[in-house]
Short mmCIF file of C-alpha atoms and ligand atoms in Angstrom, two decimals:
data_model
loop_
_atom_site.label_atom_id
_atom_site.label_comp_id
_atom_site.label_asym_id
_atom_site.label_seq_id
_atom_site.Cartn_x
_atom_site.Cartn_y
_atom_site.Cartn_z
CA MET A 243 80.33 53.55 94.47
CA GLY A 244 79.40 55.82 97.66
CA GLU A 245 76.84 58.99 97.93
CA VAL A 246 76.15 61.15 95.11
CA HIS A 247 77.36 64.72 95.74
CA ARG A 248 74.35 67.23 95.12
CA ASN A 249 74.17 71.23 94.40
CA PHE A 250 73.31 72.81 97.71
CA ILE A 251 70.49 75.23 97.46
CA ASN A 252 68.54 77.21 100.21
CA GLY A 253 69.46 74.85 102.66
CA GLU A 254 69.28 71.61 101.38
CA TRP A 255 71.29 68.84 99.10
CA LEU A 256 69.55 68.26 96.01
CA ASP A 257 70.06 66.42 92.77
CA SER A 258 70.45 68.31 89.98
CA SER A 259 67.14 69.06 87.10
CA SER A 260 68.77 66.91 84.27
CA GLY A 261 68.81 63.77 86.29
CA LYS A 262 72.82 63.72 85.33
CA THR A 263 76.34 62.83 86.73
CA PHE A 264 79.93 62.30 86.61
CA LYS A 265 82.69 61.25 87.93
CA SER A 266 85.54 63.20 89.41
CA ARG A 267 88.62 61.47 89.35
CA ASN A 268 92.07 61.36 91.18
CA PRO A 269 95.31 62.77 88.20
CA ALA A 270 97.51 60.49 90.22
CA ASN A 271 95.61 57.02 89.22
CA GLY A 272 92.48 57.54 87.49
CA ASP A 273 90.38 56.06 90.53
CA VAL A 274 86.97 57.54 91.10
CA VAL A 275 87.05 60.15 94.16
CA GLY A 276 83.18 59.92 93.56
CA GLU A 277 79.59 60.90 92.02
CA VAL A 278 78.98 64.05 91.49
CA VAL A 279 75.23 65.62 89.80
CA MET A 280 75.45 67.71 86.57
CA SER A 281 73.55 70.95 86.96
CA THR A 282 71.60 72.96 84.13
CA LYS A 283 70.77 76.64 83.89
CA ASP A 284 67.62 75.73 85.81
CA ASP A 285 69.79 74.18 88.96
CA VAL A 286 71.58 77.94 89.05
CA ASP A 287 67.96 79.40 88.47
CA ARG A 288 67.26 77.58 91.62
CA ALA A 289 69.86 78.54 93.33
CA VAL A 290 69.74 82.49 92.68
CA THR A 291 66.48 82.49 93.91
CA ALA A 292 67.00 81.05 97.29
CA ALA A 293 70.69 83.27 97.53
CA THR A 294 68.09 86.49 96.73
CA ALA A 295 65.82 85.30 99.04
CA ALA A 296 68.08 84.79 101.93
CA ALA A 297 70.04 88.48 100.93
CA GLU A 298 67.54 90.74 102.43
CA LYS A 299 67.56 88.95 105.80
CA TRP A 300 71.66 88.35 105.49
CA ARG A 301 72.50 91.82 104.75
CA LEU A 302 70.49 92.94 107.99
CA VAL A 303 72.42 90.56 110.41
CA PRO A 304 74.42 92.73 112.44
CA ALA A 305 78.65 91.82 110.88
CA PRO A 306 80.04 90.51 114.97
CA ARG A 307 77.31 87.76 114.28
CA ARG A 308 78.27 87.14 110.70
CA GLY A 309 81.67 86.91 111.79
CA GLU A 310 81.07 84.58 114.22
CA MET A 311 79.82 82.30 112.19
CA ILE A 312 82.41 82.49 109.94
CA TYR A 313 84.61 81.61 113.42
CA LYS A 314 82.84 78.43 113.79
CA VAL A 315 83.74 77.84 109.29
CA ALA A 316 86.92 78.27 110.61
CA GLU A 317 87.56 75.63 113.67
CA ILE A 318 85.11 73.15 111.96
CA LEU A 319 87.66 73.64 109.11
CA ALA A 320 90.84 73.54 111.79
CA ARG A 321 88.81 70.33 112.94
CA ARG A 322 88.89 68.38 109.58
CA LYS A 323 91.92 69.59 108.64
CA ASP A 324 93.78 66.42 108.19
CA GLU A 325 90.56 64.75 106.02
CA LEU A 326 90.02 67.57 103.76
CA GLY A 327 93.56 68.13 103.11
CA ARG A 328 93.78 64.42 101.98
CA LEU A 329 90.25 64.74 99.78
CA VAL A 330 92.96 67.62 98.16
CA THR A 331 95.55 65.69 97.48
CA ARG A 332 92.79 62.59 96.40
CA GLU A 333 91.12 64.74 93.88
CA MET A 334 93.64 67.62 92.54
CA GLY A 335 96.83 65.71 93.05
CA LYS A 336 99.14 68.02 94.91
CA VAL A 337 101.24 66.20 96.85
CA LEU A 338 99.87 65.38 100.53
CA PRO A 339 101.29 69.22 102.98
CA GLU A 340 100.34 70.89 99.80
CA GLY A 341 96.81 69.46 100.33
CA LEU A 342 97.33 70.95 104.19
CA GLY A 343 98.37 73.59 102.72
CA ASP A 344 95.49 74.77 100.59
CA VAL A 345 92.88 74.16 103.86
CA GLN A 346 95.10 75.06 105.92
CA GLU A 347 94.90 79.27 103.98
CA ALA A 348 91.22 78.79 104.10
CA ILE A 349 91.34 78.68 108.01
CA ASP A 350 93.98 81.42 107.53
CA MET A 351 91.15 83.25 105.74
CA ALA A 352 88.57 82.23 107.97
CA TYR A 353 89.60 83.80 111.45
CA TYR A 354 90.87 86.79 109.32
CA MET A 355 87.41 86.98 108.09
CA ALA A 356 85.76 86.66 110.90
CA GLY A 357 87.82 89.58 112.62
CA GLU A 358 86.47 91.92 109.55
CA GLY A 359 82.73 91.24 111.18
CA ARG A 360 84.33 93.86 113.48
CA ARG A 361 86.04 95.94 111.97
CA LEU A 362 84.65 96.71 107.78
CA SER A 363 85.35 100.17 108.76
CA GLY A 364 84.15 103.44 106.81
CA GLU A 365 85.31 106.86 107.42
CA THR A 366 83.60 110.56 109.33
CA VAL A 367 84.83 113.59 108.51
CA PRO A 368 83.21 116.73 109.44
CA SER A 369 80.84 118.69 107.67
CA GLU A 370 81.39 122.55 106.16
CA LEU A 371 78.08 122.98 107.92
CA PRO A 372 77.13 123.15 111.87
CA ASN A 373 75.03 120.39 112.99
CA LYS A 374 75.38 118.12 110.81
CA ASP A 375 77.94 115.17 110.41
CA CYS A 376 79.17 112.96 107.31
CA LYS A 377 80.28 109.11 107.34
CA SER A 378 80.75 106.24 104.84
CA VAL A 379 79.63 102.79 105.79
CA ARG A 380 80.38 99.65 103.40
CA VAL A 381 77.35 98.01 102.55
CA PRO A 382 76.66 94.69 100.71
CA VAL A 383 77.04 94.19 96.63
CA GLY A 384 73.45 91.05 96.83
CA VAL A 385 73.82 88.09 95.29
CA PHE A 386 77.63 86.45 93.77
CA GLY A 387 78.35 84.43 91.59
CA LEU A 388 81.17 82.68 92.01
CA VAL A 389 83.40 80.70 89.85
CA THR A 390 86.86 78.89 90.97
CA PRO A 391 89.37 77.21 89.74
CA TRP A 392 90.62 73.39 90.90
CA ASN A 393 94.31 73.85 91.81
CA PHE A 394 93.98 75.39 94.95
CA PRO A 395 90.22 73.95 95.12
CA VAL A 396 89.93 75.10 98.89
CA ALA A 397 91.45 78.09 99.45
CA ILE A 398 89.94 79.35 96.38
CA PRO A 399 86.40 79.23 97.20
CA SER A 400 87.38 80.63 100.92
CA TRP A 401 89.40 83.61 99.05
CA LYS A 402 85.70 84.41 97.29
CA MET A 403 83.36 83.41 99.44
CA LEU A 404 84.39 84.30 103.13
CA PRO A 405 84.61 88.22 102.42
CA ALA A 406 81.32 87.65 100.80
CA LEU A 407 79.66 86.50 103.43
CA ILE A 408 81.20 88.90 106.24
CA CYS A 409 80.39 91.81 103.71
CA GLY A 410 76.45 90.53 104.18
CA ASN A 411 76.59 89.05 100.65
CA THR A 412 75.07 85.68 99.37
CA VAL A 413 76.52 83.52 97.17
CA VAL A 414 76.29 80.67 94.75
CA ILE A 415 79.28 79.25 93.97
CA LYS A 416 79.90 76.99 91.06
CA PRO A 417 83.57 75.43 91.53
CA SER A 418 85.83 73.63 88.83
CA SER A 419 84.23 69.91 87.01
CA ASP A 420 87.83 69.02 88.23
CA THR A 421 87.27 69.12 92.18
CA PRO A 422 84.15 69.21 92.50
CA ILE A 423 83.76 67.11 96.09
CA CYS A 424 86.75 69.48 97.68
CA ALA A 425 84.34 72.42 97.04
CA SER A 426 81.45 70.27 98.08
CA GLU A 427 82.90 69.04 101.74
CA PHE A 428 84.24 73.14 101.99
CA VAL A 429 80.65 74.25 101.72
CA LYS A 430 79.62 71.70 104.37
CA ALA A 431 81.83 73.51 107.17
CA PHE A 432 79.18 76.62 106.04
CA GLU A 433 76.23 74.37 107.05
CA GLU A 434 78.18 72.29 109.96
CA ALA A 435 78.46 76.88 111.50
CA GLY A 436 74.66 77.15 110.90
CA ILE A 437 75.02 79.63 108.58
CA PRO A 438 70.79 80.09 107.58
CA LYS A 439 69.25 78.70 104.45
CA GLY A 440 70.18 80.20 100.90
CA VAL A 441 73.06 82.23 101.82
CA VAL A 442 75.41 80.37 100.26
CA ASN A 443 74.24 77.99 97.41
CA LEU A 444 76.80 75.42 95.39
CA VAL A 445 76.03 74.32 91.94
CA GLN A 446 78.23 71.30 90.07
CA GLY A 447 78.62 71.47 86.64
CA SER A 448 80.39 72.06 83.49
CA GLY A 449 82.26 76.03 82.89
CA GLY A 450 80.27 76.44 79.61
CA GLU A 451 76.16 75.97 80.98
CA VAL A 452 76.66 76.83 84.33
CA GLY A 453 79.37 78.51 85.17
CA GLU A 454 77.78 81.16 82.14
CA ALA A 455 74.24 80.76 83.06
CA LEU A 456 75.62 81.77 86.38
CA VAL A 457 77.70 84.79 85.40
CA THR A 458 75.26 86.21 83.21
CA HIS A 459 71.98 85.49 84.80
CA PRO A 460 70.01 88.80 85.92
CA GLY A 461 69.94 87.80 89.50
CA VAL A 462 73.59 88.11 90.16
CA HIS A 463 75.16 91.48 91.13
CA GLY A 464 78.42 90.51 91.25
CA VAL A 465 80.93 87.98 90.09
CA SER A 466 84.76 86.70 91.12
CA PHE A 467 86.79 84.40 88.65
CA THR A 468 89.91 82.63 89.15
CA GLY A 469 90.80 80.84 85.86
CA SER A 470 92.39 81.27 82.17
CA CYS A 471 92.92 84.84 80.51
CA ARG A 472 90.56 83.23 77.97
CA VAL A 473 87.51 82.36 80.30
CA GLY A 474 88.30 85.76 82.17
CA GLU A 475 87.85 87.97 79.56
CA ARG A 476 85.39 86.62 78.30
CA LEU A 477 83.10 86.61 81.44
CA HIS A 478 84.67 90.10 82.00
CA ALA A 479 82.75 91.55 78.52
CA LEU A 480 79.90 89.54 79.13
CA CYS A 481 79.26 90.56 82.76
CA GLY A 482 80.14 94.67 81.98
CA GLY A 483 77.72 94.48 79.60
CA LEU A 484 75.20 93.28 81.79
CA GLY A 485 76.29 96.25 84.66
CA LYS A 486 77.62 93.57 87.05
CA GLU A 487 80.50 94.48 89.35
CA PHE A 488 83.52 91.77 88.24
CA ALA A 489 86.67 90.83 89.46
CA ALA A 490 89.24 88.31 87.20
CA GLU A 491 92.48 86.56 88.29
CA MET A 492 94.05 84.95 85.56
CA GLY A 493 97.64 83.85 85.88
CA GLY A 494 100.82 84.66 85.31
CA LYS A 495 104.44 84.16 84.29
CA ASN A 496 106.02 84.93 87.31
CA ALA A 497 110.34 84.88 87.20
CA ILE A 498 112.91 84.78 89.77
CA ILE A 499 116.04 87.15 89.29
CA VAL A 500 119.10 85.45 90.83
CA MET A 501 121.70 87.88 91.07
CA ASP A 502 125.73 87.37 91.12
CA ASP A 503 125.78 87.94 94.43
CA ALA A 504 122.80 85.83 96.07
CA ASP A 505 123.25 83.04 98.19
CA LEU A 506 122.90 80.04 95.35
CA ASP A 507 122.34 77.53 97.84
CA LEU A 508 119.03 79.34 98.78
CA ALA A 509 118.04 80.72 94.99
CA VAL A 510 118.05 76.92 94.35
CA GLU A 511 115.92 75.72 96.93
CA GLY A 512 113.46 78.74 96.25
CA ALA A 513 113.35 77.92 92.73
CA LEU A 514 112.62 74.23 92.87
CA TRP A 515 109.79 75.01 95.71
CA GLY A 516 108.44 77.89 92.58
CA GLY A 517 108.77 75.79 89.68
CA PHE A 518 107.78 72.65 90.76
CA GLY A 519 105.52 72.98 93.95
CA THR A 520 102.40 72.18 92.90
CA THR A 521 103.49 70.64 89.72
CA GLY A 522 104.00 74.19 88.34
CA GLN A 523 100.13 74.83 89.00
CA ARG A 524 99.80 77.91 90.14
CA CYS A 525 99.04 81.58 88.92
CA THR A 526 102.21 83.02 90.98
CA ALA A 527 104.30 79.56 90.06
CA THR A 528 107.73 80.75 88.62
CA SER A 529 107.73 79.93 85.56
CA ARG A 530 111.44 82.38 84.15
CA LEU A 531 114.61 82.05 86.05
CA ILE A 532 116.27 85.01 85.03
CA VAL A 533 120.17 84.19 86.22
CA HIS A 534 123.12 86.77 86.23
CA GLU A 535 125.91 86.00 83.38
CA LYS A 536 128.45 85.97 85.96
CA ILE A 537 127.07 82.88 87.96
CA HIS A 538 124.43 81.01 84.97
CA ASP A 539 126.15 77.59 84.72
CA ARG A 540 126.89 77.27 88.42
CA PHE A 541 123.53 77.73 89.66
CA VAL A 542 122.18 76.03 85.81
CA GLU A 543 124.25 73.22 87.39
CA MET A 544 123.51 73.04 90.98
CA PHE A 545 119.16 73.49 90.22
CA ARG A 546 119.41 70.82 87.31
CA ASP A 547 120.79 68.30 89.67
CA ARG A 548 118.55 68.70 92.70
CA ALA A 549 115.73 69.25 90.00
CA SER A 550 116.39 65.50 88.65
CA LYS A 551 116.12 64.20 92.01
CA LEU A 552 112.35 64.89 92.41
CA VAL A 553 110.28 62.40 93.01
CA VAL A 554 107.48 62.54 91.07
CA GLY A 555 104.12 60.49 91.99
CA ASP A 556 100.84 60.10 93.89
CA GLY A 557 100.85 63.00 96.45
CA LEU A 558 99.42 60.90 99.02
CA LEU A 559 102.77 58.64 99.58
CA ALA A 560 105.64 60.06 101.79
CA LYS A 561 108.24 59.84 99.59
CA THR A 562 106.34 62.10 96.51
CA GLN A 563 107.80 65.79 95.84
CA MET A 564 106.07 66.36 93.07
CA GLY A 565 102.39 64.71 92.20
CA PRO A 566 100.35 64.71 88.73
CA LEU A 567 98.87 67.34 86.13
CA ILE A 568 94.81 67.41 86.99
CA ASN A 569 93.54 66.01 83.47
CA ALA A 570 95.22 64.81 79.98
CA ALA A 571 94.39 68.68 78.79
CA ALA A 572 97.04 69.81 81.01
CA LYS A 573 99.20 66.97 80.22
CA GLY A 574 98.85 67.70 76.42
CA LYS A 575 99.04 71.22 76.92
CA VAL A 576 102.39 70.79 78.96
CA LEU A 577 103.93 68.57 76.18
CA GLN A 578 103.12 70.85 73.15
CA TYR A 579 105.28 73.48 75.20
CA ILE A 580 108.01 71.52 75.36
CA GLU A 581 107.32 70.93 71.80
CA ILE A 582 107.45 74.30 71.42
CA GLY A 583 110.72 75.48 73.41
CA CYS A 584 112.65 72.70 71.48
CA GLU A 585 111.40 74.00 68.10
CA GLU A 586 112.39 77.76 69.42
CA GLY A 587 115.77 76.49 69.64
CA ALA A 588 115.79 76.83 73.94
CA THR A 589 117.90 73.54 75.15
CA LEU A 590 116.06 71.29 76.64
CA ALA A 591 118.69 70.71 80.17
CA LEU A 592 116.33 68.02 82.23
CA GLY A 593 113.00 65.74 81.43
CA GLY A 594 111.29 66.82 79.18
CA LYS A 595 109.31 63.55 78.86
CA GLU A 596 105.94 62.20 79.96
CA LEU A 597 106.21 59.75 82.84
CA ASP A 598 103.25 56.72 82.15
CA SER A 599 104.83 53.67 83.07
CA GLY A 600 104.30 51.66 86.51
CA ASP A 601 102.54 53.11 89.17
CA ARG A 602 101.90 56.31 87.05
CA ALA A 603 100.05 54.55 84.03
CA ASN A 604 97.01 55.79 85.34
CA GLY A 605 98.11 59.55 85.79
CA TYR A 606 98.73 62.58 83.97
CA PHE A 607 102.87 62.89 84.99
CA VAL A 608 105.62 65.11 83.24
CA GLU A 609 108.99 64.85 84.43
CA PRO A 610 110.58 68.35 85.98
CA THR A 611 111.71 70.20 82.62
CA ILE A 612 114.42 72.91 82.33
CA PHE A 613 114.77 74.62 79.77
CA THR A 614 118.39 76.54 79.22
CA GLY A 615 118.86 79.42 76.45
CA VAL A 616 116.43 80.80 76.41
CA THR A 617 115.00 84.93 75.18
CA PRO A 618 113.22 86.92 76.28
CA GLN A 619 111.03 86.84 73.43
CA MET A 620 110.61 83.03 72.86
CA ARG A 621 106.39 81.79 73.20
CA LEU A 622 108.07 79.61 75.84
CA ALA A 623 109.31 82.99 78.22
CA GLN A 624 105.73 84.76 76.79
CA GLU A 625 102.93 82.12 77.73
CA GLU A 626 101.59 80.71 80.70
CA VAL A 627 102.07 77.02 80.84
CA PHE A 628 100.87 75.55 84.30
CA GLY A 629 103.30 73.05 84.83
CA PRO A 630 106.77 71.79 86.18
CA VAL A 631 108.70 73.89 82.73
CA VAL A 632 111.17 76.30 83.94
CA SER A 633 112.80 78.42 81.30
CA VAL A 634 116.48 80.24 82.31
CA ILE A 635 116.75 83.61 80.40
CA LYS A 636 120.53 84.97 80.73
CA VAL A 637 121.14 88.03 81.40
CA SER A 638 124.54 90.45 82.26
CA GLY A 639 122.82 93.10 85.28
CA LEU A 640 119.72 94.09 87.47
CA GLU A 641 118.64 96.51 84.49
CA GLU A 642 118.20 94.28 81.76
CA ALA A 643 116.92 91.19 84.51
CA ILE A 644 113.84 93.77 85.27
CA ARG A 645 113.25 94.47 81.62
CA VAL A 646 113.22 90.98 81.12
CA VAL A 647 110.59 90.46 84.13
CA ASN A 648 108.35 93.16 83.15
CA GLY A 649 108.19 92.34 79.40
CA VAL A 650 105.48 89.91 79.31
CA LYS A 651 101.73 90.79 79.54
CA TYR A 652 101.47 89.21 83.32
CA GLY A 653 102.38 91.48 85.99
CA LEU A 654 101.73 88.96 89.57
CA SER A 655 104.73 87.85 90.83
CA ALA A 656 107.99 88.01 91.02
CA SER A 657 110.94 87.95 92.89
CA ILE A 658 114.82 88.42 93.66
CA TYR A 659 117.38 86.73 95.14
CA THR A 660 120.41 88.92 95.91
CA ARG A 661 122.33 90.08 99.06
CA ASP A 662 123.08 93.70 97.99
CA VAL A 663 119.55 95.57 100.07
CA ASN A 664 120.63 98.59 97.01
CA LYS A 665 119.76 95.96 93.95
CA SER A 666 116.58 94.50 96.19
CA ALA A 667 115.61 98.26 96.61
CA VAL A 668 115.96 98.59 93.29
CA ALA A 669 114.00 95.75 91.95
CA GLU A 670 111.06 96.20 94.64
CA ARG A 671 110.68 99.68 92.79
CA ASP A 672 110.88 98.82 89.16
CA ILE A 673 109.20 95.49 89.26
CA ASP A 674 105.82 95.62 87.57
CA THR A 675 103.59 92.72 89.36
CA GLY A 676 100.85 92.47 92.10
CA ILE A 677 103.44 91.23 94.36
CA VAL A 678 107.05 91.15 94.92
CA TYR A 679 109.38 88.36 96.80
CA ILE A 680 113.45 89.49 97.83
CA ASN A 681 114.93 85.99 98.74
CA ALA A 682 111.74 84.08 98.59
CA PRO A 683 110.36 82.78 95.77
CA THR A 684 107.27 83.81 93.54
CA ILE A 685 104.75 81.46 95.32
CA GLY A 686 103.67 81.96 99.01
CA ALA A 687 101.67 84.71 99.30
CA GLU A 688 99.38 85.14 102.78
CA ILE A 689 96.13 86.78 103.63
CA GLN A 690 96.07 89.38 104.92
CA LEU A 691 97.39 91.57 102.23
CA PRO A 692 95.54 91.34 98.80
CA PHE A 693 96.17 89.31 95.79
CA GLY A 694 96.65 89.64 92.50
CA GLY A 695 98.53 91.04 90.02
CA THR A 696 99.18 94.16 86.93
CA ARG A 697 98.35 94.25 83.29
CA GLY A 698 96.91 90.56 82.27
CA SER A 699 97.00 88.58 85.66
CA GLY A 700 93.94 90.19 86.76
CA ILE A 701 90.67 92.52 85.67
CA GLY A 702 89.17 94.84 88.80
CA SER A 703 89.87 94.49 92.39
CA ARG A 704 92.41 92.22 93.80
CA GLU A 705 91.34 89.21 96.68
CA ALA A 706 92.17 88.47 100.11
CA GLY A 707 92.46 90.81 102.97
CA GLY A 708 94.35 94.45 103.65
CA ARG A 709 93.69 98.11 102.13
CA GLY A 710 92.40 97.33 98.64
CA GLY A 711 91.76 93.54 99.03
CA ALA A 712 88.65 91.56 98.82
CA LEU A 713 85.84 93.88 100.75
CA ASP A 714 86.01 96.54 97.80
CA LEU A 715 84.54 93.80 95.51
CA TYR A 716 82.22 92.60 97.96
CA SER A 717 81.29 96.09 99.36
CA LYS A 718 79.76 99.21 98.24
CA TRP A 719 79.93 102.60 99.65
CA LYS A 720 77.12 104.31 101.00
CA VAL A 721 77.76 107.97 101.76
CA ILE A 722 75.36 109.54 104.64
CA TYR A 723 74.83 113.17 105.62
CA ARG A 724 72.79 113.84 108.87
CA ASP A 725 71.66 116.84 109.36
CA PHE A 726 70.82 117.93 112.78
CA SER A 727 70.22 121.48 113.00
CA GLY A 728 66.52 121.64 112.04
CA ALA A 729 66.56 123.76 109.37
CA LEU A 730 67.01 123.47 105.54
CA GLN A 731 71.22 124.50 105.31
CA LYS A 732 72.87 124.44 101.37
CA ALA A 733 76.01 123.21 101.40
CA GLN A 734 78.46 125.60 99.15
CA ILE A 735 76.23 128.00 99.43
CA ASP A 736 75.19 128.83 102.74
CA LYS A 737 78.77 129.85 103.99
CA ASP A 738 78.43 132.47 106.30
C1 UN1 B 4 96.71 80.86 92.89
O1 UN1 B 4 97.49 79.84 92.16
O2 UN1 B 4 95.97 80.90 92.02
O3 UN1 B 4 100.78 82.67 96.75
C2 UN1 B 4 96.74 80.67 94.42
C3 UN1 B 4 100.03 81.35 96.62
C4 UN1 B 4 99.32 81.15 97.34
C5 UN1 B 4 97.99 81.16 95.82
C6 UN1 B 4 98.01 80.58 94.90
N1 UN1 B 4 99.23 81.15 98.45
O4 UN1 B 4 101.30 80.94 95.63
#
């Protein structure tokens, strides 16, 4: 076996204090991708201590200089894109073009956040008193604990680390134990870019032991989490009680509306990509198709025909269009939802079975699956499946369609296919999700605007760029009043 992937603490690659390791495996075939250290609370403590010590100097590095280092991270990732993209596919399972896209999203974020180093703008406003000025500036929060998932094993660490760093925070990241090596290789880009020691720290291990120790650590001032609702809500309760800054991005039950005037070929393409891209394992994945009754049967026929031809297998093979699920538990959960759908009386129109023979015997594969005759209140139509299962719900018009889109506890992403500009405007106005697409599927957000959802999809600030994006989590406002009159002036009192 090759090298052991260690923790990165205070600029050094260190063994864990447990002396134990675990194996990261390829979900397509069970091959060992590498061996990784299994950390403990002591390792978390060491990493937070390093991040705390580094924070004092890092906050004083001018933001444009921090930006130049992040610009270097972008260049390093761009140079290593091919290698890292292949690693994403080997460790996480998504098909190679998507593995490369995962790395590209991190590159985009790095260039974007590098530029923020020369903005990070606040406000300057007039004072009510003479010879006095007022402004607001963004200041760092301190040390951030970042807990990241496996489904975007390079992109999501980048969404959190890059804005945290440009704002002048230091970080400790605990990546998913399903994709530890992607995170490790990503962190190497920061090391190569010359980020000072202690500014970026990585601790590998389980969520229960390492993740919770990190987010509840008294030296951690802010936490950002992406993952399940169950864990997000638990961490929120823990962090709220400890007075930490907190944000969580937690999933969706995203829907595409297909109207009777839609370009059906385009809508089918969108539904295939939204529903089965990344094997349905995006928080933004399309898991409901809300289809107008007038074109329902034709649309379902076209969609089923295309989905039945998808090639499922190892994402590294050029012919593969859909990869495996991440692990045995994920596969078990998807198969269980398929059973639930059948029990609830939905019609299994395609797929529904695991694929566990031949080349696929050692991977976690499930067929692209379509249910029709789904009603909005079924569990299948309400709960997040996180797999290649798409439910078709028939509706009689736009108003009903929007009611169905909004009738779930999540509010991340939604879309409408229509050629009618008025209908698209109504959907844009009345759909209650953080992201709305017109004539495009529910996946594929770009990094220069805020990412996140309403209601059960998230807690706290959104991620990524733009007004209301990640900078709001990773910085606090400080307001400064400067009186250069040389006399005591009393606001609200000295009026004449
Ligand atoms: C996620 O699934 O958590 O919008 C992130 C998208 C991607 C990001 C998905 N850019 O589908």
